[in-house]
CSV table of C-alpha atoms and ligand atoms in Angstrom, one decimal:
chain,number,residue,atom,x,y,z
A,1,MET,CA,2.3,-40.9,-47.7
A,2,GLU,CA,5.7,-41.4,-48.5
A,3,LYS,CA,5.1,-40.1,-52.1
A,4,TYR,CA,5.2,-36.1,-50.2
A,5,GLU,CA,7.8,-34.3,-49.8
A,6,HIS,CA,8.1,-32.4,-46.7
A,7,LEU,CA,8.1,-28.3,-47.6
A,8,GLY,CA,7.4,-27.4,-43.9
A,9,LEU,CA,4.7,-26.4,-41.7
A,10,VAL,CA,2.1,-24.4,-41.8
A,11,GLY,CA,-0.3,-25.2,-38.7
A,12,GLU,CA,-1.0,-26.8,-35.6
A,13,GLY,CA,-3.5,-27.3,-33.2
A,14,SER,CA,-4.5,-29.8,-30.1
A,15,TYR,CA,-5.2,-32.3,-32.5
A,16,GLY,CA,-2.8,-32.9,-34.9
A,17,ALA,CA,-0.8,-30.9,-37.8
A,18,VAL,CA,-0.6,-29.1,-40.7
A,19,MET,CA,2.1,-29.2,-43.3
A,20,LYS,CA,3.0,-28.3,-46.4
A,21,CYS,CA,3.5,-31.0,-49.1
A,22,ARG,CA,4.9,-32.0,-52.7
A,23,ASN,CA,3.6,-34.6,-54.6
A,24,LYS,CA,6.9,-35.6,-55.7
A,25,ALA,CA,4.8,-38.2,-59.0
A,26,ASN,CA,3.4,-35.0,-60.5
A,27,GLY,CA,5.1,-31.7,-58.4
A,28,ARG,CA,2.0,-30.9,-56.5
A,29,ILE,CA,1.5,-27.7,-53.5
A,30,VAL,CA,-1.2,-30.2,-51.2
A,31,ALA,CA,-1.1,-29.3,-47.1
A,32,VAL,CA,-1.9,-32.7,-45.2
A,33,LYS,CA,-3.2,-33.0,-41.7
A,34,LYS,CA,-1.8,-35.1,-39.7
A,35,PHE,CA,-3.8,-36.3,-36.4
A,36,LEU,CA,-2.7,-37.2,-33.3
A,37,GLU,CA,-2.7,-40.4,-33.2
A,38,SER,CA,-6.1,-42.0,-32.4
A,39,GLU,CA,-6.2,-44.8,-31.2
A,40,ASP,CA,-6.1,-44.7,-28.1
A,41,ASP,CA,-7.5,-40.9,-27.7
A,42,LYS,CA,-11.5,-41.0,-28.3
A,43,THR,CA,-11.4,-37.3,-28.8
A,44,VAL,CA,-8.7,-38.0,-32.3
A,45,LYS,CA,-10.8,-40.1,-33.4
A,46,LYS,CA,-14.1,-38.3,-33.9
A,47,ILE,CA,-12.8,-35.0,-34.4
A,48,ALA,CA,-10.5,-36.6,-37.6
A,49,THR,CA,-13.6,-39.1,-38.6
A,50,ARG,CA,-15.9,-36.6,-38.4
A,51,GLU,CA,-14.0,-34.2,-40.6
A,52,ILE,CA,-13.5,-36.8,-43.3
A,53,LYS,CA,-16.8,-37.7,-43.1
A,54,LEU,CA,-18.6,-34.0,-43.1
A,55,LEU,CA,-15.6,-32.7,-46.5
A,56,LYS,CA,-16.2,-35.9,-48.7
A,57,GLN,CA,-19.6,-34.7,-49.1
A,58,LEU,CA,-19.1,-30.5,-49.1
A,59,ARG,CA,-17.9,-30.0,-52.7
A,60,HIS,CA,-18.0,-26.2,-53.4
A,61,GLU,CA,-15.5,-23.3,-54.3
A,62,ASN,CA,-15.7,-21.8,-51.0
A,63,LEU,CA,-15.0,-24.8,-49.0
A,64,VAL,CA,-11.4,-26.5,-49.1
A,65,ASN,CA,-10.8,-29.1,-51.1
A,66,LEU,CA,-10.3,-33.0,-50.1
A,67,LEU,CA,-7.8,-35.2,-52.4
A,68,GLU,CA,-6.7,-37.8,-50.4
A,69,VAL,CA,-7.7,-39.6,-46.8
A,70,CYS,CA,-4.9,-42.0,-45.5
A,71,LYS,CA,-4.5,-44.2,-42.3
A,72,LYS,CA,-1.5,-45.2,-40.9
A,73,LYS,CA,0.5,-46.2,-38.3
A,74,LYS,CA,-3.4,-45.2,-36.4
A,75,ARG,CA,-2.8,-41.7,-37.3
A,76,TRP,CA,-4.5,-40.7,-39.6
A,77,TYR,CA,-3.8,-38.0,-42.2
A,78,LEU,CA,-5.8,-35.9,-44.8
A,79,VAL,CA,-4.5,-34.3,-48.0
A,80,PHE,CA,-6.0,-30.8,-49.7
A,81,GLU,CA,-5.0,-27.9,-51.9
A,82,PHE,CA,-2.5,-26.5,-50.7
A,83,VAL,CA,-4.0,-22.6,-50.3
A,84,ASP,CA,-1.5,-19.6,-50.2
A,85,HIS,CA,-2.5,-18.1,-47.0
A,86,SER,CA,-5.5,-17.5,-44.3
A,87,MET,CA,-7.4,-14.5,-43.3
A,88,LEU,CA,-5.5,-14.7,-40.2
A,89,ASP,CA,-2.8,-12.8,-42.2
A,90,ASP,CA,-4.6,-10.9,-44.2
A,91,LEU,CA,-5.5,-9.4,-40.2
A,92,ASP,CA,-1.5,-8.9,-39.4
A,93,LEU,CA,-0.5,-7.0,-43.1
A,94,PHE,CA,-3.6,-4.8,-42.5
A,95,PRO,CA,-4.1,-3.7,-38.9
A,96,GLN,CA,-6.4,-0.9,-39.4
A,97,GLY,CA,-8.2,-3.8,-41.7
A,98,LEU,CA,-9.2,-4.5,-45.1
A,99,GLU,CA,-10.1,-2.0,-47.7
A,100,TYR,CA,-14.3,-1.8,-47.9
A,101,GLN,CA,-14.2,-4.3,-51.2
A,102,ARG,CA,-11.6,-7.1,-50.1
A,103,VAL,CA,-13.9,-6.9,-47.3
A,104,GLN,CA,-17.6,-7.1,-49.3
A,105,LYS,CA,-14.9,-10.1,-51.5
A,106,TYR,CA,-14.3,-12.1,-49.0
A,107,LEU,CA,-17.6,-12.0,-47.0
A,108,TYR,CA,-19.6,-12.7,-50.0
A,109,GLN,CA,-17.5,-15.7,-50.5
A,110,ILE,CA,-17.4,-17.0,-47.0
A,111,ILE,CA,-21.3,-16.7,-46.6
A,112,LYS,CA,-21.5,-18.5,-49.7
A,113,GLY,CA,-19.1,-21.4,-48.3
A,114,ILE,CA,-21.7,-21.3,-45.4
A,115,GLU,CA,-25.1,-20.9,-47.3
A,116,PHE,CA,-23.7,-24.8,-48.9
A,117,CYS,CA,-23.2,-25.8,-45.8
A,118,HIS,CA,-26.4,-24.6,-44.3
A,119,ASN,CA,-27.9,-25.6,-47.4
A,120,HIS,CA,-26.4,-30.0,-46.3
A,121,ASN,CA,-27.9,-28.9,-42.4
A,122,ILE,CA,-24.4,-29.1,-41.4
A,123,ILE,CA,-23.1,-26.2,-39.1
A,124,HIS,CA,-19.5,-25.5,-39.2
A,125,ARG,CA,-19.7,-24.1,-35.8
A,126,ASP,CA,-15.7,-23.4,-35.6
A,127,ILE,CA,-15.5,-19.3,-37.8
A,128,LYS,CA,-13.0,-18.2,-37.1
A,129,PRO,CA,-9.6,-15.4,-39.7
A,130,GLU,CA,-7.4,-19.1,-39.0
A,131,ASN,CA,-10.2,-21.6,-40.8
A,132,ILE,CA,-10.6,-18.7,-43.9
A,133,LEU,CA,-8.2,-19.7,-46.0
A,134,ILE,CA,-7.7,-17.6,-48.9
A,135,SER,CA,-6.2,-18.2,-52.7
A,136,ARG,CA,-3.7,-16.1,-54.3
A,137,SER,CA,-6.6,-14.7,-56.7
A,138,GLY,CA,-8.7,-14.1,-53.7
A,139,VAL,CA,-10.7,-16.9,-53.5
A,140,VAL,CA,-12.0,-18.1,-50.3
A,141,LYS,CA,-11.5,-21.9,-48.8
A,142,LEU,CA,-13.0,-22.6,-45.3
A,143,CYS,CA,-11.5,-24.7,-43.8
A,144,ASP,CA,-11.7,-27.6,-40.6
A,145,PHE,CA,-14.4,-29.4,-40.2
A,146,GLY,CA,-13.5,-31.0,-37.1
A,147,PHE,CA,-16.2,-29.5,-35.3
A,148,ALA,CA,-19.2,-28.9,-37.5
A,149,ARG,CA,-21.5,-31.6,-37.0
A,150,MET,CA,-24.9,-32.6,-39.3
A,151,LEU,CA,-28.0,-31.0,-37.6
A,152,GLY,CA,-30.6,-34.0,-36.3
A,153,ALA,CA,-34.4,-33.5,-36.0
A,154,PRO,CA,-36.1,-31.3,-34.4
A,155,GLY,CA,-35.8,-31.1,-30.6
A,156,GLU,CA,-32.2,-33.6,-31.0
A,157,VAL,CA,-29.5,-32.4,-28.4
A,158,TYR,CA,-25.8,-31.8,-29.4
A,159,THR,CA,-24.0,-31.3,-26.1
A,160,ASP,CA,-20.4,-31.9,-27.9
A,161,TYR,CA,-19.3,-28.4,-28.7
A,162,VAL,CA,-16.1,-26.0,-27.7
A,163,ALA,CA,-14.5,-23.7,-30.3
A,164,THR,CA,-12.8,-21.0,-29.8
A,165,ARG,CA,-15.0,-17.8,-27.8
A,166,TRP,CA,-14.3,-14.4,-29.5
A,167,TYR,CA,-16.5,-15.8,-32.4
A,168,ARG,CA,-19.2,-17.6,-30.0
A,169,ALA,CA,-23.1,-17.0,-30.1
A,170,PRO,CA,-24.8,-15.9,-27.1
A,171,GLU,CA,-27.3,-19.0,-26.8
A,172,LEU,CA,-23.0,-21.3,-27.1
A,173,LEU,CA,-22.0,-19.4,-23.9
A,174,VAL,CA,-24.8,-19.7,-21.4
A,175,GLY,CA,-24.8,-23.7,-22.3
A,176,ASP,CA,-28.0,-24.1,-24.4
A,177,ILE,CA,-28.1,-27.5,-26.5
A,178,LYS,CA,-30.3,-26.5,-28.6
A,179,TYR,CA,-28.4,-24.2,-30.9
A,180,GLY,CA,-28.2,-24.3,-35.2
A,181,LYS,CA,-27.7,-22.5,-38.4
A,182,ALA,CA,-27.7,-19.6,-36.8
A,183,VAL,CA,-24.6,-19.9,-34.3
A,184,ASP,CA,-22.4,-19.8,-37.7
A,185,ILE,CA,-24.1,-16.7,-38.6
A,186,TRP,CA,-22.8,-14.5,-35.8
A,187,ALA,CA,-19.7,-15.9,-36.4
A,188,ILE,CA,-19.8,-14.0,-39.3
A,189,GLY,CA,-21.1,-10.2,-37.8
A,190,CYS,CA,-17.7,-11.1,-36.0
A,191,LEU,CA,-15.7,-11.3,-38.6
A,192,LEU,CA,-17.1,-9.1,-40.5
A,193,ILE,CA,-16.1,-6.3,-37.8
A,194,GLU,CA,-12.8,-7.6,-37.6
A,195,MET,CA,-12.4,-7.3,-41.3
A,196,SER,CA,-14.0,-4.2,-41.6
A,197,MET,CA,-11.3,-3.0,-38.3
A,198,GLY,CA,-8.8,-4.5,-37.9
A,199,GLN,CA,-9.0,-5.4,-34.0
A,200,PRO,CA,-11.4,-8.9,-32.5
A,201,LEU,CA,-15.1,-7.5,-31.6
A,202,PHE,CA,-15.1,-9.1,-28.7
A,203,PRO,CA,-12.0,-10.2,-27.1
A,204,GLY,CA,-13.2,-11.9,-24.2
A,205,ASP,CA,-10.3,-13.7,-22.0
A,206,SER,CA,-13.2,-15.8,-20.4
A,207,ASP,CA,-16.6,-17.0,-21.1
A,208,ILE,CA,-18.1,-14.7,-18.6
A,209,ASP,CA,-15.8,-11.3,-20.0
A,210,GLN,CA,-17.1,-13.4,-23.7
A,211,LEU,CA,-21.0,-12.7,-21.8
A,212,TYR,CA,-19.8,-9.4,-20.2
A,213,HIS,CA,-18.6,-7.6,-23.3
A,214,ILE,CA,-21.7,-8.8,-25.5
A,215,VAL,CA,-24.5,-7.5,-23.5
A,216,LYS,CA,-22.9,-3.8,-23.2
A,217,CYS,CA,-22.8,-3.6,-26.4
A,218,LEU,CA,-25.3,-6.1,-27.6
A,219,GLY,CA,-28.3,-5.3,-25.0
A,220,ASN,CA,-29.4,-7.2,-21.9
A,221,LEU,CA,-30.0,-11.9,-23.0
A,222,ILE,CA,-33.6,-13.3,-23.6
A,223,PRO,CA,-34.7,-14.5,-21.0
A,224,ARG,CA,-34.6,-18.2,-22.1
A,225,HIS,CA,-30.6,-17.4,-22.3
A,226,GLN,CA,-30.9,-16.8,-18.7
A,227,GLU,CA,-32.6,-18.9,-17.2
A,228,LEU,CA,-30.3,-21.3,-18.8
A,229,PHE,CA,-27.2,-19.2,-17.5
A,230,TYR,CA,-28.4,-19.5,-14.4
A,231,GLN,CA,-28.6,-23.3,-14.3
A,232,ASN,CA,-25.4,-24.0,-15.0
A,233,PRO,CA,-22.7,-25.2,-13.2
A,234,LEU,CA,-20.0,-23.7,-14.5
A,235,PHE,CA,-21.5,-20.0,-13.3
A,236,ALA,CA,-22.7,-22.0,-9.9
A,237,SER,CA,-22.5,-17.8,-7.2
A,238,VAL,CA,-21.3,-16.0,-10.4
A,239,LYS,CA,-24.0,-13.2,-11.5
A,240,LEU,CA,-25.0,-12.1,-15.1
A,241,PRO,CA,-23.8,-9.8,-16.7
A,242,GLU,CA,-27.0,-6.5,-17.2
A,243,VAL,CA,-26.4,-3.6,-18.6
A,244,GLU,CA,-29.4,-0.6,-18.1
A,245,GLU,CA,-27.7,1.3,-20.8
A,246,GLN,CA,-26.0,-0.1,-23.5
A,247,GLU,CA,-23.1,1.9,-25.7
A,248,SER,CA,-24.5,0.4,-28.6
A,249,LEU,CA,-22.5,-0.7,-31.9
A,250,GLU,CA,-22.2,2.4,-33.8
A,251,ASN,CA,-20.2,3.8,-30.9
A,252,HIS,CA,-18.0,0.9,-30.1
A,253,CYS,CA,-16.6,1.4,-34.0
A,254,PRO,CA,-17.6,5.0,-34.4
A,255,LYS,CA,-15.4,4.8,-37.9
A,256,LEU,CA,-17.2,1.9,-39.2
A,257,SER,CA,-20.4,3.2,-42.3
A,258,ALA,CA,-23.4,2.7,-41.5
A,259,VAL,CA,-24.4,-0.6,-44.6
A,260,VAL,CA,-22.3,-1.9,-42.7
A,261,ILE,CA,-23.4,-2.0,-38.8
A,262,ASP,CA,-27.1,-2.6,-40.5
A,263,MET,CA,-25.8,-6.1,-42.1
A,264,ALA,CA,-23.6,-6.7,-38.4
A,265,LYS,CA,-26.4,-5.9,-36.4
A,266,LYS,CA,-28.1,-8.0,-38.0
A,267,CYS,CA,-25.9,-11.1,-37.8
A,268,LEU,CA,-25.9,-10.6,-34.2
A,269,GLN,CA,-29.0,-10.2,-33.0
A,270,ILE,CA,-28.5,-11.4,-29.1
A,271,ASP,CA,-31.9,-13.8,-30.5
A,272,PRO,CA,-30.8,-16.5,-32.4
A,273,ASP,CA,-34.2,-16.5,-33.8
A,274,LYS,CA,-34.2,-13.8,-35.3
A,275,ARG,CA,-30.9,-13.6,-36.9
A,276,PRO,CA,-31.0,-13.7,-40.9
A,277,PHE,CA,-30.6,-17.1,-42.8
A,278,CYS,CA,-27.3,-16.7,-45.6
A,279,ASP,CA,-29.7,-15.8,-49.0
A,280,GLU,CA,-31.4,-13.1,-46.7
A,281,LEU,CA,-27.6,-12.0,-45.9
A,282,LEU,CA,-26.2,-11.9,-49.6
A,283,ASN,CA,-29.1,-9.5,-50.5
A,284,HIS,CA,-28.2,-7.2,-47.9
A,285,ASP,CA,-27.3,-3.8,-49.4
A,286,PHE,CA,-23.9,-4.0,-48.0
A,287,PHE,CA,-23.4,-5.9,-51.4
A,288,ASN,CA,-25.0,-3.8,-53.4
A,289,GLN,CA,-22.0,-0.7,-52.8
A,290,ASP,CA,-19.8,0.0,-55.2
A,291,GLY,CA,-20.8,-2.2,-58.5
A,292,PHE,CA,-19.8,-4.7,-56.1
A,293,VAL,CA,-22.0,-7.6,-57.3
A,294,GLU,CA,-21.8,-6.8,-61.1
A,295,SER,CA,-18.2,-6.7,-61.1
A,296,SER,CA,-17.3,-9.6,-58.5
A,297,GLN,CA,-18.7,-12.8,-59.9
A,298,VAL,CA,-16.3,-14.6,-58.5
A,299,CYS,CA,-14.6,-16.9,-61.8
A,300,CYS,CA,-12.0,-20.2,-60.9
A,301,PRO,CA,-8.6,-19.4,-61.9
A,302,PRO,CA,-7.4,-22.7,-63.9
A,303,GLU,CA,-5.8,-24.1,-60.0
A,304,ASP,CA,-8.8,-23.6,-57.9
A,305,LEU,CA,-10.7,-25.6,-61.3
A,306,ARG,CA,-8.4,-29.0,-60.9
A,307,SER,CA,-8.3,-29.6,-57.9
A,308,GLN,CA,-12.5,-30.4,-57.7
A,309,GLN,CA,-11.6,-34.0,-58.0
A,310,ARG,CA,-13.5,-36.3,-56.0
A,311,PRO,CA,-11.2,-38.3,-53.4
A,312,THR,CA,-9.1,-41.7,-53.1
A,313,CYS,CA,-9.7,-43.2,-49.6
A,314,VAL,CA,-6.7,-45.4,-48.9
B,1,LIG,P1,-6.7,-27.2,-36.5
B,1,LIG,O1,-8.0,-28.2,-36.3
B,1,LIG,O2,-4.9,-27.4,-35.6
B,1,LIG,O3,-6.8,-25.5,-36.6
B,1,LIG,P2,-7.0,-26.3,-39.7
B,1,LIG,O4,-8.2,-26.9,-40.8
B,1,LIG,O5,-7.6,-25.8,-39.0
B,1,LIG,O6,-6.2,-27.6,-38.4
B,1,LIG,O7,-5.8,-26.6,-40.0
B,1,LIG,C1,-4.8,-25.8,-39.2
B,1,LIG,C2,-4.2,-24.3,-40.1
B,1,LIG,O8,-3.4,-24.8,-41.7
B,1,LIG,C3,-5.3,-23.5,-40.8
B,1,LIG,O9,-4.8,-21.7,-39.8
B,1,LIG,C4,-4.0,-23.4,-42.3
B,1,LIG,O10,-3.1,-21.8,-41.4
B,1,LIG,C5,-3.2,-23.8,-42.0
B,1,LIG,N1,-4.3,-25.3,-43.0
B,1,LIG,C6,-5.1,-25.9,-43.7
B,1,LIG,N2,-6.3,-26.2,-44.0
B,1,LIG,C7,-4.4,-26.0,-44.8
B,1,LIG,C8,-5.1,-25.8,-46.6
B,1,LIG,N3,-5.3,-26.9,-47.3
B,1,LIG,N4,-4.0,-25.2,-47.0
B,1,LIG,C9,-3.1,-24.0,-46.5
B,1,LIG,N5,-3.2,-23.8,-45.4
B,1,LIG,C10,-4.5,-24.3,-44.7
B,2,LIG,MG1,-7.9,-25.0,-37.0
């Protein structure tokens, strides 16, 4: 790691920190993700090795590019191409929401990145504004594959899951251990509304409050999820939120156009089996407004193309 000059901290999470650095030899600016010591901490070890394993398989223009992996003094270091800012920064700049064309442009690339993961049987599981990086030329790069995982054989269950509450699908909130790619589609729906309005759609302050936000706007959970809720010891003696009259997404977001609401509603189906796949979303009318598809074929500027090299493992 001596070959990098430290320029500043760009992010800090529970499992480590991300620093902006310069490669002293060639001047290239990179982001170095430094994990906490992993020898004694099983969770850090698991998150780091999972992220490395998945990122080595996943090369796509809408996923962050891993350049190098190092292990030094019990710590893992991942070196990435540096990407200018995150969607959280854009949301801070535009508290009333981003302009329609920008939402189209970002969402299209987010779905393209997720489609690529899903086609490789990988679910990201932590899609949220902080994990969506945006280059100066507007190219979206999804990052943070620490919670991503491979889908197993049908019927295989996944238990080791903790991700950001506001973007969590109802099946995750009730503790369904058989969830799938549809959890990422739910998060896309939450993001679409947040980008369009400037405010998070369901800002729950506890898991039960999160469910309450969802049910109030989108209606009652499906029977299977209701049963799982009552079997879940975390919710012992808690009553499942139910509504007789739901508020509806259009009333919740009165300023949004019908096509945005339609796209969001498709992603935010309470029943995960009813949520569309990425290819269906890419063909939605939302992307046919204002000549979007014709005019915005995303082309990589040289700085983004340059990064498509394989990582070196040290
Ligand atoms: P964590 O597991 O701590 O959330 P992330 O991989 O999401 O780790 O990185 C944390 C933050 O660091 C991101 O939200 C983003 O602001 C910044 N970051 C991560 N990767 C890059 C990168 N390649 N270029 C620029 N900033 C990055
Ligand atoms: Mg993150």
